[in-house]
Amino acid sequence: MRTQVGIVGGGPAGLLLSHLLHLQGIESVVLERRSRRTLETEIRAGVLEQGTADLLERTGLGERMRREGSVHRGINLQFGGRRERVDFEDLVGRSITIYGQHEVVKDLIKARLEAGGEVYFEAPAVSISDLESENPKVRFEKDGEQEELVCDFVVGADGFHGVSRRSVPEGTLREYERFYPFGWFGILVEAPPSTEELIYTNHERGFALISTRSPRIQRMYFQCDPHEDPDAWSEERIWEEMQARVALDGWRLVEGPIIEKNVVAMRSYVAEPMRHGRLFLAGDAAHIVPPTGAKGMNLAASDVRVLARALGEYYARGSEELIERYSEVCLRRVWKASRFSWWMTSMLHRFPGDDPFQIRLQIAELDYVTGSRAASESLAENYTGLPFDPEFEEVLGGEEYLSEPHTGSR
Ligand code: PHB
């Protein structure tokens, strides 16, 4: 088999890249280890930065998102018995869209298949080779057979544990890592929303977050031991803990049946550079952020936006300039998102060994962030999504496949 761009991984990064390449007339094959059903049902992230939502919209993927997603114009920070709103619309004139990652994936799969795109499910990549040649190869399995895909370029969008990053020769990547000594216990609840916008809570019992998925399904998290066993938590015990952390005078969460629970570990990780020869790493294959800043899926989208532009220039004009700059352009933004995610995490969680001085500093920080326009503007700017460096924003402006931006509500 032969294609122009071999994409390892059919999550948001891989599928969106395949879509953006298709819009420029560039052929790709997506190889995904999991089944279509798993991809379309697995509960993951849910916050789209304004730029991510706009990109989906402007490449013809916005219809269901507009109907079923919900635009939030701010978030709430709760601490010391107070709940303070940060008004994104007022501060930076931008907003976020709540729309589950698996819904984005559903829309992408549908668009790719309708356009005749090649997406192979249950087709795990086994190895990637000849990265330094002009014909890198991906070996993969399909229906019990070994197959080989010969490409001009390979994109590793197969997540943190995928084979792509491990295919780069030992000693080539610099890795930067931080573990956080806690996890998030996540639940999916069948109940109406308790709040119009997200609530991030700093509480003496630990962090809690109230989010949503739809008018009927709510998503909530509380800080826990990273090795916590979800089955050790009855519904009753979970509600007691959630209510203890988020209730305010006269306000309680609306409870309902818990239809899913899971524990996620928290870490920060960045691999540099994000390219080796003709292999590009994108999304979680290259970097992981703790979920507190809601940046994971958004970084995946911005990586592939840059990559689609770079490959577009290569195929249209034979120019390798943007290919050469891919890693540097992405990493500047990745590190800023890593900083923001680390900062939100540090400000909102209880850390082992926190002394009363440290806790007072956290509260003062939250008080400052919600009380000072300069500080809350910084939060709003980061949360709704930072631009690329100005010079690259100009280059991105030439994306011919983007339709006119929608004006109005967003
Ligand atoms: C979610 O809705 O799953 C969610 C929202 C905000 C976060 C993380 C996760 O920071």
Coordinates of C-alpha atoms and ligand atoms in Angstrom, one line a residue:
M1 CA 0.0 0.0 0.0
R2 CA 1.1 3.5 -0.7
T3 CA -0.1 7.0 0.3
Q4 CA 1.2 10.5 0.7
V5 CA 0.7 10.8 4.5
G6 CA 0.4 7.8 6.7
I7 CA -1.4 8.7 9.9
V8 CA -0.9 6.5 12.9
G9 CA -3.9 7.0 15.3
G10 CA -7.5 7.8 14.7
G11 CA -8.2 10.1 17.6
P12 CA -9.0 13.8 17.2
A13 CA -5.4 14.6 16.0
G14 CA -5.2 12.0 13.4
L15 CA -8.7 12.3 12.0
L16 CA -8.6 16.1 12.0
L17 CA -5.3 16.1 10.1
S18 CA -6.7 13.6 7.6
H19 CA -9.7 16.0 7.1
L20 CA -7.5 19.1 6.7
L21 CA -5.2 17.3 4.2
H22 CA -8.2 16.1 2.2
L23 CA -9.4 19.7 1.9
Q24 CA -6.1 20.5 0.2
G25 CA -6.2 17.5 -2.1
I26 CA -3.6 15.5 -0.1
E27 CA -4.1 11.8 0.3
S28 CA -3.8 10.0 3.7
V29 CA -4.5 6.7 5.3
V30 CA -5.4 6.6 9.0
L31 CA -4.5 3.5 11.0
E32 CA -6.4 3.1 14.3
R33 CA -5.8 0.3 16.9
R34 CA -9.3 0.5 18.5
S35 CA -12.7 -0.2 17.1
R36 CA -14.9 2.6 15.6
R37 CA -17.4 1.9 18.4
T38 CA -14.8 2.4 21.2
L39 CA -13.6 5.7 19.6
E40 CA -17.2 6.9 19.3
T41 CA -18.3 6.1 22.9
E42 CA -15.2 6.6 25.1
I43 CA -15.8 9.5 27.5
R44 CA -12.8 11.9 27.3
A45 CA -12.4 15.7 27.3
G46 CA -15.1 18.1 26.6
V47 CA -13.9 21.7 26.2
L48 CA -13.1 23.3 22.9
E49 CA -11.2 26.5 22.8
Q50 CA -12.7 29.2 20.6
G51 CA -10.1 28.5 18.0
T52 CA -10.7 24.8 17.9
A53 CA -14.5 25.3 17.6
D54 CA -13.9 27.9 14.8
L55 CA -11.6 25.5 13.0
L56 CA -14.2 22.7 13.0
E57 CA -16.9 25.2 12.0
R58 CA -14.8 26.6 9.1
T59 CA -13.9 23.2 7.7
G60 CA -17.5 22.0 7.5
L61 CA -17.7 20.1 10.7
G62 CA -19.7 22.5 12.8
E63 CA -23.3 21.5 12.2
R64 CA -24.0 19.1 15.1
M65 CA -21.6 20.9 17.4
R66 CA -23.6 24.1 16.9
R67 CA -26.8 22.2 17.7
E68 CA -25.8 19.9 20.5
G69 CA -22.7 21.6 22.0
S70 CA -23.1 24.6 24.3
V71 CA -21.2 27.9 24.2
H72 CA -20.0 29.0 27.7
R73 CA -18.9 32.6 28.1
G74 CA -17.1 32.1 31.4
I75 CA -16.2 29.8 34.2
N76 CA -16.5 29.9 38.0
L77 CA -13.8 29.6 40.6
Q78 CA -14.9 28.6 44.1
F79 CA -12.7 28.9 47.2
G80 CA -13.0 30.0 50.8
G81 CA -16.8 29.7 50.7
R82 CA -17.1 32.0 47.7
R83 CA -17.9 31.4 44.0
E84 CA -16.5 34.0 41.6
R85 CA -17.2 34.1 37.9
V86 CA -14.6 34.9 35.3
D87 CA -16.4 36.4 32.3
F88 CA -14.5 35.4 29.2
E89 CA -16.7 37.4 26.8
D90 CA -16.2 40.6 28.8
L91 CA -12.5 40.1 29.4
V92 CA -11.3 38.8 26.0
G93 CA -14.4 38.7 23.7
R94 CA -14.1 35.0 23.3
S95 CA -15.8 31.9 24.6
I96 CA -15.5 28.1 24.8
T97 CA -17.7 25.3 23.5
I98 CA -18.6 22.2 25.6
Y99 CA -18.8 19.3 23.2
G100 CA -17.4 15.8 24.0
Q101 CA -14.3 14.6 22.3
H102 CA -16.0 11.4 21.2
E103 CA -18.6 13.6 19.5
V104 CA -15.9 15.5 17.6
V105 CA -14.5 12.1 16.7
K106 CA -17.9 10.9 15.5
D107 CA -18.2 13.9 13.2
L108 CA -14.7 13.5 11.9
I109 CA -15.1 9.8 11.1
K110 CA -18.4 10.5 9.3
A111 CA -16.8 13.3 7.3
R112 CA -13.8 11.2 6.3
L113 CA -15.8 8.2 5.3
E114 CA -18.3 10.2 3.3
A115 CA -15.5 11.8 1.4
G116 CA -14.1 8.4 0.6
G117 CA -11.3 8.7 3.1
E118 CA -9.3 5.6 4.1
V119 CA -9.7 5.0 7.9
Y120 CA -8.8 1.5 9.1
F121 CA -10.1 0.6 12.5
E122 CA -8.8 -2.3 14.6
A123 CA -5.6 -1.9 12.6
P124 CA -2.7 -1.5 15.1
A125 CA 0.6 -0.1 13.8
V126 CA 3.4 -2.5 14.8
S127 CA 6.5 -0.5 13.7
I128 CA 7.5 2.6 11.8
S129 CA 10.8 2.5 9.9
D130 CA 13.0 4.4 7.4
L131 CA 12.2 7.7 9.0
E132 CA 15.3 9.3 7.6
S133 CA 14.5 8.2 4.0
E134 CA 12.1 9.6 1.5
N135 CA 9.8 6.6 2.0
P136 CA 9.1 5.9 5.6
K137 CA 7.0 2.8 6.2
V138 CA 4.4 1.7 8.7
R139 CA 3.9 -1.9 9.4
F140 CA 0.4 -2.7 10.7
E141 CA -2.0 -5.6 11.3
K142 CA -5.4 -5.9 9.7
D143 CA -7.7 -8.9 9.9
G144 CA -4.8 -11.1 11.2
E145 CA -2.5 -10.2 8.3
Q146 CA 0.7 -8.1 8.3
E147 CA 0.5 -5.1 6.0
E148 CA 2.9 -2.4 5.0
L149 CA 2.1 1.2 4.2
V150 CA 4.7 3.2 2.3
C151 CA 4.4 7.0 2.7
D152 CA 6.0 10.3 1.9
F153 CA 5.5 11.3 5.5
V154 CA 4.3 9.5 8.7
V155 CA 2.4 11.3 11.4
G156 CA 2.4 9.8 14.9
A157 CA -0.9 10.7 16.4
D158 CA -1.3 7.6 18.5
G159 CA -1.3 9.0 22.0
F160 CA 1.1 8.8 24.8
H161 CA 1.5 5.0 24.8
G162 CA 1.6 4.6 21.0
V163 CA 4.4 3.1 18.9
S164 CA 5.3 6.4 17.1
R165 CA 7.3 8.2 19.7
R166 CA 9.1 4.9 20.5
S167 CA 10.1 4.6 16.9
V168 CA 12.4 7.6 17.2
P169 CA 16.0 6.4 17.7
E170 CA 17.1 6.3 21.4
G171 CA 18.7 9.5 22.6
T172 CA 17.1 11.7 19.9
L173 CA 14.3 13.2 22.0
R174 CA 14.6 15.3 25.0
E175 CA 11.8 14.5 27.5
Y176 CA 10.5 16.8 30.2
E177 CA 8.2 15.4 32.7
R178 CA 6.3 16.1 36.0
F179 CA 4.0 13.8 37.9
Y180 CA 1.3 15.1 40.2
P181 CA 0.7 13.2 43.4
F182 CA -3.0 12.8 42.8
G183 CA -5.6 11.8 40.3
W184 CA -9.1 12.8 39.2
F185 CA -12.0 10.6 40.0
G186 CA -14.5 11.2 37.1
I187 CA -18.2 10.5 37.1
L188 CA -20.9 10.7 34.5
V189 CA -24.2 11.5 36.0
E190 CA -27.8 11.3 34.6
A191 CA -29.2 14.5 35.9
P192 CA -30.0 18.1 34.8
P193 CA -27.2 20.6 35.2
S194 CA -26.6 22.1 38.6
T195 CA -24.9 25.2 37.1
E196 CA -24.9 27.1 33.8
E197 CA -21.1 27.2 33.6
L198 CA -18.2 25.1 34.9
I199 CA -17.2 25.3 38.6
Y200 CA -13.6 24.8 39.5
T201 CA -13.3 24.4 43.3
N202 CA -10.4 24.6 45.7
H203 CA -11.6 23.0 49.0
E204 CA -9.8 21.7 52.0
R205 CA -10.9 18.2 51.1
G206 CA -9.3 18.6 47.7
F207 CA -10.2 19.9 44.2
A208 CA -13.6 19.3 42.5
L209 CA -14.9 20.3 39.1
I210 CA -18.5 20.4 37.9
S211 CA -18.8 20.2 34.1
T212 CA -21.5 19.0 31.7
R213 CA -22.0 17.0 28.6
S214 CA -25.7 17.7 27.7
P215 CA -28.9 18.9 29.3
R216 CA -29.3 15.3 30.7
I217 CA -25.8 14.2 31.3
Q218 CA -23.3 15.9 33.7
R219 CA -19.6 15.3 34.1
M220 CA -17.9 15.8 37.5
Y221 CA -14.5 15.2 39.0
F222 CA -12.9 15.2 42.4
Q223 CA -9.2 15.0 43.4
C224 CA -8.3 11.5 44.7
D225 CA -5.4 9.2 45.2
P226 CA -3.9 8.3 41.8
H227 CA -4.3 4.6 42.7
E228 CA -7.9 4.9 43.9
D229 CA -10.1 2.0 43.0
P230 CA -13.4 3.3 41.4
D231 CA -15.2 0.2 42.7
A232 CA -14.4 1.1 46.3
W233 CA -16.7 4.1 45.9
S234 CA -20.5 3.6 46.2
E235 CA -22.8 6.2 44.7
E236 CA -23.6 7.4 48.2
R237 CA -20.0 7.8 49.1
I238 CA -19.3 9.7 45.9
W239 CA -22.2 12.2 46.4
E240 CA -21.2 12.8 50.0
E241 CA -17.7 13.7 48.9
M242 CA -18.8 15.8 45.9
Q243 CA -21.4 17.7 48.0
A244 CA -18.9 18.3 50.8
R245 CA -16.5 19.9 48.4
V246 CA -18.8 22.1 46.3
A247 CA -21.9 22.9 48.3
L248 CA -22.3 26.6 49.3
D249 CA -24.9 28.1 51.6
G250 CA -28.3 27.3 50.1
W251 CA -26.8 25.6 47.0
R252 CA -26.3 21.9 46.5
L253 CA -25.6 19.7 43.4
V254 CA -28.5 18.0 41.7
E255 CA -27.8 14.3 42.2
G256 CA -28.7 11.4 39.8
P257 CA -27.7 7.9 38.8
I258 CA -23.9 7.6 38.2
I259 CA -23.5 5.8 34.9
E260 CA -19.8 5.8 34.6
K261 CA -16.8 6.2 36.9
N262 CA -13.0 6.3 36.3
V263 CA -9.8 7.5 37.7
V264 CA -7.2 9.4 35.6
A265 CA -3.6 10.0 36.6
M266 CA -2.2 13.5 36.2
R267 CA 1.1 14.3 34.5
S268 CA 2.8 16.9 32.4
Y269 CA 5.1 15.6 29.6
V270 CA 6.8 17.2 26.6
A271 CA 9.0 15.5 24.0
E272 CA 11.3 17.7 21.9
P273 CA 11.6 18.0 19.0
M274 CA 8.2 17.0 17.6
R275 CA 9.8 15.8 14.3
H276 CA 12.4 13.3 13.4
G277 CA 13.2 13.0 9.7
R278 CA 9.9 12.3 8.0
L279 CA 8.0 11.4 11.2
F280 CA 5.9 14.1 12.9
L281 CA 4.5 13.7 16.4
A282 CA 1.2 15.3 17.1
G283 CA -1.1 15.6 20.1
D284 CA -0.7 13.2 23.1
A285 CA 2.1 11.3 21.3
A286 CA 4.3 14.4 21.8
H287 CA 2.9 16.0 25.0
I288 CA 0.5 15.4 27.9
V289 CA -1.0 18.1 30.1
P290 CA -3.0 17.6 33.3
P291 CA -6.7 18.1 32.5
T292 CA -7.2 21.2 34.8
G293 CA -6.7 23.6 32.0
A294 CA -8.8 21.6 29.5
K295 CA -6.0 21.9 26.9
G296 CA -5.3 18.3 25.7
M297 CA -7.6 18.0 22.7
N298 CA -7.1 21.7 21.8
L299 CA -3.3 21.2 21.6
A300 CA -3.9 18.2 19.4
A301 CA -6.0 20.4 17.1
S302 CA -3.5 23.2 16.9
D303 CA -0.6 20.8 16.2
V304 CA -2.3 19.3 13.2
R305 CA -3.4 22.7 12.0
V306 CA 0.2 23.7 11.7
L307 CA 1.1 20.4 10.2
A308 CA -1.7 20.6 7.6
R309 CA -0.4 24.0 6.6
A310 CA 3.2 22.8 6.4
L311 CA 2.3 19.7 4.3
G312 CA 0.0 21.8 2.1
E313 CA 2.9 24.1 1.3
Y314 CA 5.2 21.1 0.6
Y315 CA 2.8 19.5 -1.9
A316 CA 1.6 22.8 -3.5
R317 CA 5.0 24.5 -3.8
G318 CA 7.6 22.0 -2.9
S319 CA 8.6 24.2 0.0
E320 CA 10.0 22.6 3.2
E321 CA 10.3 25.7 5.2
L322 CA 7.2 25.1 7.3
I323 CA 8.0 21.5 7.7
E324 CA 11.3 22.6 9.2
R325 CA 9.5 24.9 11.5
Y326 CA 6.7 22.6 12.6
S327 CA 8.3 21.5 15.9
E328 CA 9.5 25.0 17.0
V329 CA 6.1 26.6 16.1
C330 CA 4.1 23.9 18.0
L331 CA 6.4 23.7 21.0
R332 CA 6.1 27.4 21.8
R333 CA 2.4 27.0 22.1
V334 CA 2.6 23.6 23.8
W335 CA 4.9 25.0 26.5
K336 CA 2.5 27.9 27.2
A337 CA -0.4 25.5 27.5
S338 CA 1.8 23.3 29.8
R339 CA 2.5 26.3 31.9
F340 CA -1.1 27.2 32.1
S341 CA -2.2 23.7 33.0
W342 CA 0.5 23.4 35.6
W343 CA -0.6 26.7 37.1
M344 CA -4.3 25.9 37.2
T345 CA -3.4 22.5 38.8
S346 CA -1.2 24.1 41.4
M347 CA -3.7 26.7 42.3
L348 CA -6.6 24.4 42.8
H349 CA -5.4 21.1 44.3
R350 CA -4.3 20.0 47.7
F351 CA -0.7 18.7 47.6
P352 CA 0.7 16.3 50.2
G353 CA 2.7 18.4 52.7
D354 CA 0.9 21.7 52.0
D355 CA 1.3 23.8 55.1
P356 CA -1.1 26.5 56.2
F357 CA 1.1 29.2 54.6
Q358 CA 0.9 27.4 51.3
I359 CA -2.8 27.2 51.5
R360 CA -3.2 30.8 52.3
L361 CA -1.1 31.6 49.2
Q362 CA -3.4 29.5 47.1
I363 CA -6.4 31.4 48.4
A364 CA -4.7 34.7 47.9
E365 CA -3.9 33.7 44.3
L366 CA -7.6 32.8 43.6
D367 CA -8.7 36.0 45.3
Y368 CA -6.3 38.0 43.1
V369 CA -7.1 36.1 39.9
T370 CA -10.9 36.7 40.3
G371 CA -10.5 40.2 41.7
S372 CA -8.0 41.8 39.4
R373 CA -8.9 42.5 35.8
A374 CA -5.3 42.1 34.7
A375 CA -5.1 38.7 36.3
S376 CA -8.5 37.4 35.2
E377 CA -7.8 38.6 31.7
S378 CA -4.7 36.4 31.6
L379 CA -6.7 33.4 32.8
A380 CA -9.4 34.1 30.2
E381 CA -6.9 34.5 27.4
N382 CA -5.2 31.2 28.2
Y383 CA -8.4 29.3 28.8
T384 CA -10.1 30.3 25.6
G385 CA -6.9 29.6 23.7
L386 CA -3.7 31.5 23.0
P387 CA -2.7 32.4 19.4
F388 CA 0.5 31.1 17.8
D389 CA 3.4 33.4 17.6
P390 CA 2.3 36.5 15.5
E391 CA 4.6 35.6 12.6
F392 CA 3.1 32.1 12.3
E393 CA -0.5 33.4 12.7
E394 CA 0.2 35.4 9.5
V395 CA 1.3 32.2 7.7
L396 CA -1.7 30.4 9.0
G397 CA -3.9 33.2 7.6
G398 CA -3.3 31.7 4.2
E399 CA -5.3 28.5 4.9
E400 CA -7.3 28.3 1.7
Y401 CA -9.6 25.6 2.8
L402 CA -11.2 27.7 5.6
S403 CA -14.6 29.2 5.0
E404 CA -15.6 32.6 6.2
P405 CA -15.8 32.7 10.0
H406 CA -19.3 32.7 11.4
T407 CA -20.2 36.0 13.1
G408 CA -22.6 36.5 15.9
S409 CA -23.1 34.3 18.9
R410 CA -19.6 33.0 19.2
Ligands
PHB1 C1 -14.8 17.9 31.1 O1 -15.9 18.3 30.9 O2 -14.5 16.7 30.9 C2 -13.7 18.8 31.5 C3 -13.9 20.1 31.7 C4 -12.9 20.9 32.1 C5 -11.6 20.4 32.4 C6 -11.4 19.1 32.3 C7 -12.4 18.2 31.8 O3 -10.7 21.2 32.8

